[in-house]
Tab-separated table of C-alpha atoms in Angstrom:
chain	number	residue	atom	x	y	z
A	227	MET	CA	-19.992	-25.115	-7.800
A	228	THR	CA	-17.135	-25.655	-10.778
A	229	ALA	CA	-14.602	-23.048	-12.649
A	230	PHE	CA	-16.596	-20.576	-14.826
A	231	SER	CA	-14.672	-22.210	-18.592
A	232	THR	CA	-14.343	-20.198	-22.107
A	233	GLU	CA	-13.213	-23.255	-23.660
A	234	GLY	CA	-15.261	-24.673	-26.685
A	235	GLN	CA	-17.755	-21.433	-26.620
A	236	SER	CA	-17.477	-17.742	-27.024
A	237	ASP	CA	-17.014	-16.062	-24.106
A	238	PRO	CA	-20.421	-15.483	-22.591
A	239	THR	CA	-18.576	-11.987	-21.311
A	240	VAL	CA	-18.341	-10.254	-24.505
A	241	GLN	CA	-22.253	-10.516	-25.543
A	242	PRO	CA	-24.480	-8.630	-22.793
A	243	VAL	CA	-23.797	-5.310	-23.509
A	244	PRO	CA	-27.795	-3.598	-23.902
A	245	SER	CA	-28.162	-2.124	-26.982
A	246	ALA	CA	-29.399	0.944	-25.490
A	247	VAL	CA	-25.230	1.126	-23.796
A	248	VAL	CA	-23.822	0.351	-26.720
A	249	GLU	CA	-25.304	3.302	-28.156
A	250	GLN	CA	-24.258	5.854	-25.888
A	251	VAL	CA	-20.615	4.583	-25.804
A	252	ASP	CA	-21.046	5.076	-30.067
A	253	ALA	CA	-21.910	8.534	-29.866
A	254	ALA	CA	-19.013	8.840	-27.542
A	255	ASP	CA	-16.758	7.277	-29.322
A	256	VAL	CA	-17.781	9.615	-31.972
A	257	THR	CA	-14.928	12.960	-30.113
A	258	LEU	CA	-13.346	10.473	-27.235
A	259	SER	CA	-13.616	13.619	-25.690
A	260	ASN	CA	-12.669	13.664	-21.528
A	261	PRO	CA	-12.706	9.965	-21.079
A	262	LYS	CA	-13.137	9.552	-16.809
A	263	ARG	CA	-11.465	8.108	-14.441
A	264	ALA	CA	-12.475	5.307	-12.853
A	265	VAL	CA	-12.031	2.541	-9.578
A	266	ILE	CA	-13.711	-0.672	-9.714
A	267	SER	CA	-12.804	-3.224	-6.982
A	268	LEU	CA	-13.606	-6.958	-7.660
A	269	GLY	CA	-13.724	-9.763	-5.223
A	270	SER	CA	-14.493	-13.934	-6.109
A	271	ASN	CA	-14.310	-15.798	-3.207
A	272	LEU	CA	-16.479	-19.271	-4.824
A	273	GLY	CA	-14.251	-21.357	-8.221
A	274	ASN	CA	-11.848	-19.867	-9.432
A	275	ARG	CA	-10.920	-17.532	-8.365
A	276	LEU	CA	-8.034	-16.009	-10.248
A	277	GLU	CA	-9.026	-17.270	-13.214
A	278	THR	CA	-12.949	-15.488	-12.427
A	279	LEU	CA	-10.906	-11.822	-11.972
A	280	GLN	CA	-8.629	-12.484	-14.571
A	281	GLY	CA	-11.986	-12.660	-17.162
A	282	ALA	CA	-13.450	-10.022	-14.762
A	283	ILE	CA	-11.019	-7.473	-16.124
A	284	ASP	CA	-10.473	-9.131	-19.798
A	285	ALA	CA	-14.190	-8.415	-20.166
A	286	LEU	CA	-13.465	-4.236	-19.536
A	287	GLU	CA	-11.210	-4.534	-21.610
A	288	ASP	CA	-13.255	-5.583	-24.060
A	289	THR	CA	-15.796	-2.718	-23.751
A	290	PRO	CA	-16.306	-0.043	-26.407
A	291	GLY	CA	-15.345	2.904	-25.034
A	292	LEU	CA	-13.349	1.692	-21.921
A	293	ARG	CA	-10.044	0.789	-21.476
A	294	VAL	CA	-7.771	-0.226	-18.273
A	295	LYS	CA	-4.879	1.406	-17.178
A	296	ALA	CA	-4.553	-0.257	-13.940
A	297	VAL	CA	-4.741	-3.539	-11.764
A	298	SER	CA	-3.874	-3.757	-7.979
A	299	PRO	CA	-1.613	-7.047	-6.288
A	300	VAL	CA	-4.263	-10.027	-5.464
A	301	TYR	CA	-4.995	-10.056	-1.591
A	302	GLU	CA	-6.738	-12.823	0.446
A	303	THR	CA	-9.738	-11.361	2.644
A	304	GLU	CA	-11.871	-13.317	4.701
A	305	PRO	CA	-15.487	-12.842	3.969
A	306	TRP	CA	-17.131	-9.357	4.941
A	307	GLY	CA	-19.999	-9.465	7.224
A	308	VAL	CA	-20.680	-13.334	8.317
A	309	ASP	CA	-19.684	-16.004	10.563
A	310	PRO	CA	-15.664	-16.421	10.020
A	311	GLY	CA	-14.643	-19.553	8.327
A	312	SER	CA	-18.130	-19.799	7.187
A	313	GLN	CA	-16.769	-18.814	3.380
A	314	PRO	CA	-14.082	-19.475	1.780
A	315	SER	CA	-11.555	-16.814	1.566
A	316	TYR	CA	-11.989	-14.219	-1.229
A	317	PHE	CA	-9.316	-12.723	-3.697
A	318	ASN	CA	-9.682	-9.264	-3.752
A	319	ALA	CA	-8.216	-6.609	-6.568
A	320	VAL	CA	-9.185	-3.030	-7.831
A	321	VAL	CA	-8.336	-1.532	-11.562
A	322	VAL	CA	-8.398	1.488	-12.692
A	323	VAL	CA	-9.840	2.322	-15.952
A	324	LYS	CA	-10.832	5.335	-18.043
A	325	THR	CA	-14.217	5.611	-19.719
A	326	THR	CA	-16.828	7.542	-22.001
A	327	LEU	CA	-18.960	5.718	-20.354
A	328	PRO	CA	-21.490	7.396	-17.776
A	329	PRO	CA	-21.493	5.754	-14.488
A	330	SER	CA	-24.997	4.452	-15.138
A	331	SER	CA	-24.229	2.275	-18.115
A	332	LEU	CA	-20.741	1.840	-16.276
A	333	LEU	CA	-23.238	-0.103	-13.343
A	334	GLU	CA	-24.784	-1.945	-16.345
A	335	ARG	CA	-21.579	-3.097	-17.822
A	336	GLY	CA	-20.597	-4.635	-13.967
A	337	GLN	CA	-23.035	-6.516	-13.856
A	338	ALA	CA	-23.806	-7.919	-17.175
A	339	ILE	CA	-19.912	-9.347	-16.841
A	340	GLU	CA	-21.206	-10.681	-12.899
A	341	GLU	CA	-24.315	-12.193	-14.600
A	342	ALA	CA	-22.292	-13.846	-16.973
A	343	PHE	CA	-19.588	-15.391	-14.623
A	344	ASP	CA	-23.280	-16.760	-12.978
A	345	ARG	CA	-22.819	-14.457	-9.866
A	346	VAL	CA	-26.481	-15.125	-7.827
A	347	ARG	CA	-28.279	-12.695	-5.406
A	348	GLU	CA	-29.583	-14.615	-3.128
A	349	GLU	CA	-28.239	-13.394	0.084
A	350	ARG	CA	-26.489	-9.998	1.583
A	351	TRP	CA	-22.890	-11.229	1.558
A	352	GLY	CA	-23.180	-14.289	0.318
A	353	PRO	CA	-21.105	-15.945	-1.192
A	354	ARG	CA	-20.792	-14.942	-5.051
A	355	THR	CA	-18.034	-16.606	-8.360
A	356	ILE	CA	-17.760	-12.673	-8.751
A	357	ASP	CA	-18.459	-8.880	-7.644
A	358	VAL	CA	-17.939	-5.432	-9.979
A	359	ASP	CA	-18.636	-3.128	-7.580
A	360	ILE	CA	-18.324	1.449	-8.256
A	361	VAL	CA	-15.576	2.147	-5.918
A	362	ALA	CA	-14.650	5.735	-7.351
A	363	TYR	CA	-16.178	7.625	-10.766
A	364	ALA	CA	-14.732	10.688	-11.454
A	365	ASP	CA	-15.017	13.747	-8.724
A	366	VAL	CA	-18.466	12.528	-9.208
A	367	VAL	CA	-21.067	12.318	-5.614
A	368	SER	CA	-23.967	10.736	-5.719
A	369	ASP	CA	-26.313	9.407	-3.008
A	370	ASP	CA	-28.781	8.010	-6.116
A	371	PRO	CA	-29.627	4.841	-4.900
A	372	LEU	CA	-29.354	3.349	-8.347
A	373	LEU	CA	-25.649	3.698	-8.003
A	374	THR	CA	-24.039	5.409	-5.280
A	375	LEU	CA	-21.125	7.527	-5.489
A	376	PRO	CA	-18.179	6.793	-4.431
A	377	HIS	CA	-18.657	3.308	-3.171
A	378	PRO	CA	-20.775	3.624	0.281
A	379	ARG	CA	-18.706	1.672	2.138
A	380	ALA	CA	-14.980	2.227	0.609
A	381	HIS	CA	-13.847	4.521	3.139
A	382	GLU	CA	-14.272	1.514	5.517
A	383	ARG	CA	-12.507	-1.223	3.176
A	384	ALA	CA	-8.891	-2.124	3.554
A	385	PHE	CA	-9.857	-5.109	0.646
A	386	VAL	CA	-10.910	-1.410	-1.414
A	387	LEU	CA	-8.442	1.202	-0.381
A	388	ALA	CA	-5.012	-1.423	0.445
A	389	PRO	CA	-5.128	-2.647	-3.709
A	390	TRP	CA	-6.146	0.455	-4.081
A	391	TYR	CA	-3.049	2.751	-2.947
A	392	ASP	CA	-0.938	0.537	-4.120
A	393	VAL	CA	-1.858	1.628	-7.800
A	394	ASP	CA	-2.305	5.061	-6.781
A	395	PRO	CA	-0.726	6.762	-4.118
A	396	GLU	CA	-1.912	9.689	-4.240
A	397	ALA	CA	-5.555	8.647	-4.924
A	398	GLN	CA	-8.707	11.106	-3.457
A	399	LEU	CA	-12.059	9.678	-2.376
A	400	PRO	CA	-14.225	12.045	-3.002
A	401	GLY	CA	-16.402	13.424	0.180
A	402	SER	CA	-13.517	11.285	1.854
A	403	GLY	CA	-9.908	12.153	1.629
A	404	PRO	CA	-6.629	10.374	1.154
A	405	VAL	CA	-7.023	6.932	0.747
A	406	ALA	CA	-3.989	6.341	2.139
A	407	ASP	CA	-4.789	8.288	5.359
A	408	LEU	CA	-8.547	6.368	5.462
A	409	LEU	CA	-5.401	3.255	4.875
A	410	ALA	CA	-3.870	4.421	7.722
A	411	ASP	CA	-7.458	5.068	10.361
A	412	ILE	CA	-8.323	1.360	9.722
A	413	GLY	CA	-5.759	-0.276	9.365
A	414	ARG	CA	-4.597	-3.376	7.131
A	415	ASP	CA	-6.089	-6.794	9.564
A	416	GLY	CA	-6.947	-9.265	7.546
A	417	VAL	CA	-5.898	-8.227	4.164
A	418	LEU	CA	-3.259	-10.801	3.600
A	419	PRO	CA	-1.550	-10.289	0.116
A	420	ARG	CA	-0.643	-12.666	-1.850
A	421	ALA	CA	3.335	-11.973	-3.918
A	422	ASP	CA	2.518	-15.297	-4.918
A	423	LEU	CA	-0.396	-14.425	-7.710
A	424	GLU	CA	-0.408	-12.455	-10.104
A	425	LEU	CA	-2.890	-10.982	-12.807
A	426	ARG	CA	-2.505	-9.384	-16.237
A	427	LEU	CA	-2.826	-6.139	-17.327
A	428	PRO	CA	-4.887	-6.479	-20.497
A	429	GLU	CA	-2.590	-5.640	-24.254
């Protein structure tokens, strides 16, 4: 698979915002009252992984009613739930955003970004150009099968907890406690910090 490129074409990540989302954003932007803090996990193990992560961050920033407030360092991790060496390693990062979008619209935006980067959902734990997961949204705890909040496996994933801790050492995972404690419990095995790589906070 070739690396994603926007050269010579309009940026597709800006396009696929459903009209219903736009209407909700427009309604929210009238007041800009009480934006919510959300934590989003990004992962890529196909194509130009760093470029794809940055593209997803930029696409989030381009979303009406959403601002990216913090971008974590990059970590390299082995794929979850598959045989070692059967897939390329992942680059992972976490972004903290403030948004007037409700969780359902934030989910739709994340899925639209995945589709723009040719994410294919052929198999569970399969390789992917980009994974955009909502880890937590404010203090919301919900068992809605379409969007369980917080993410049901966040507490056991060092590739989520480590970069989240980097951008917010005091963070709390709703229903599970301090991110620092959760990370201490599971450790950082298999989660390699990549100090040689950097993601930009959108201007």
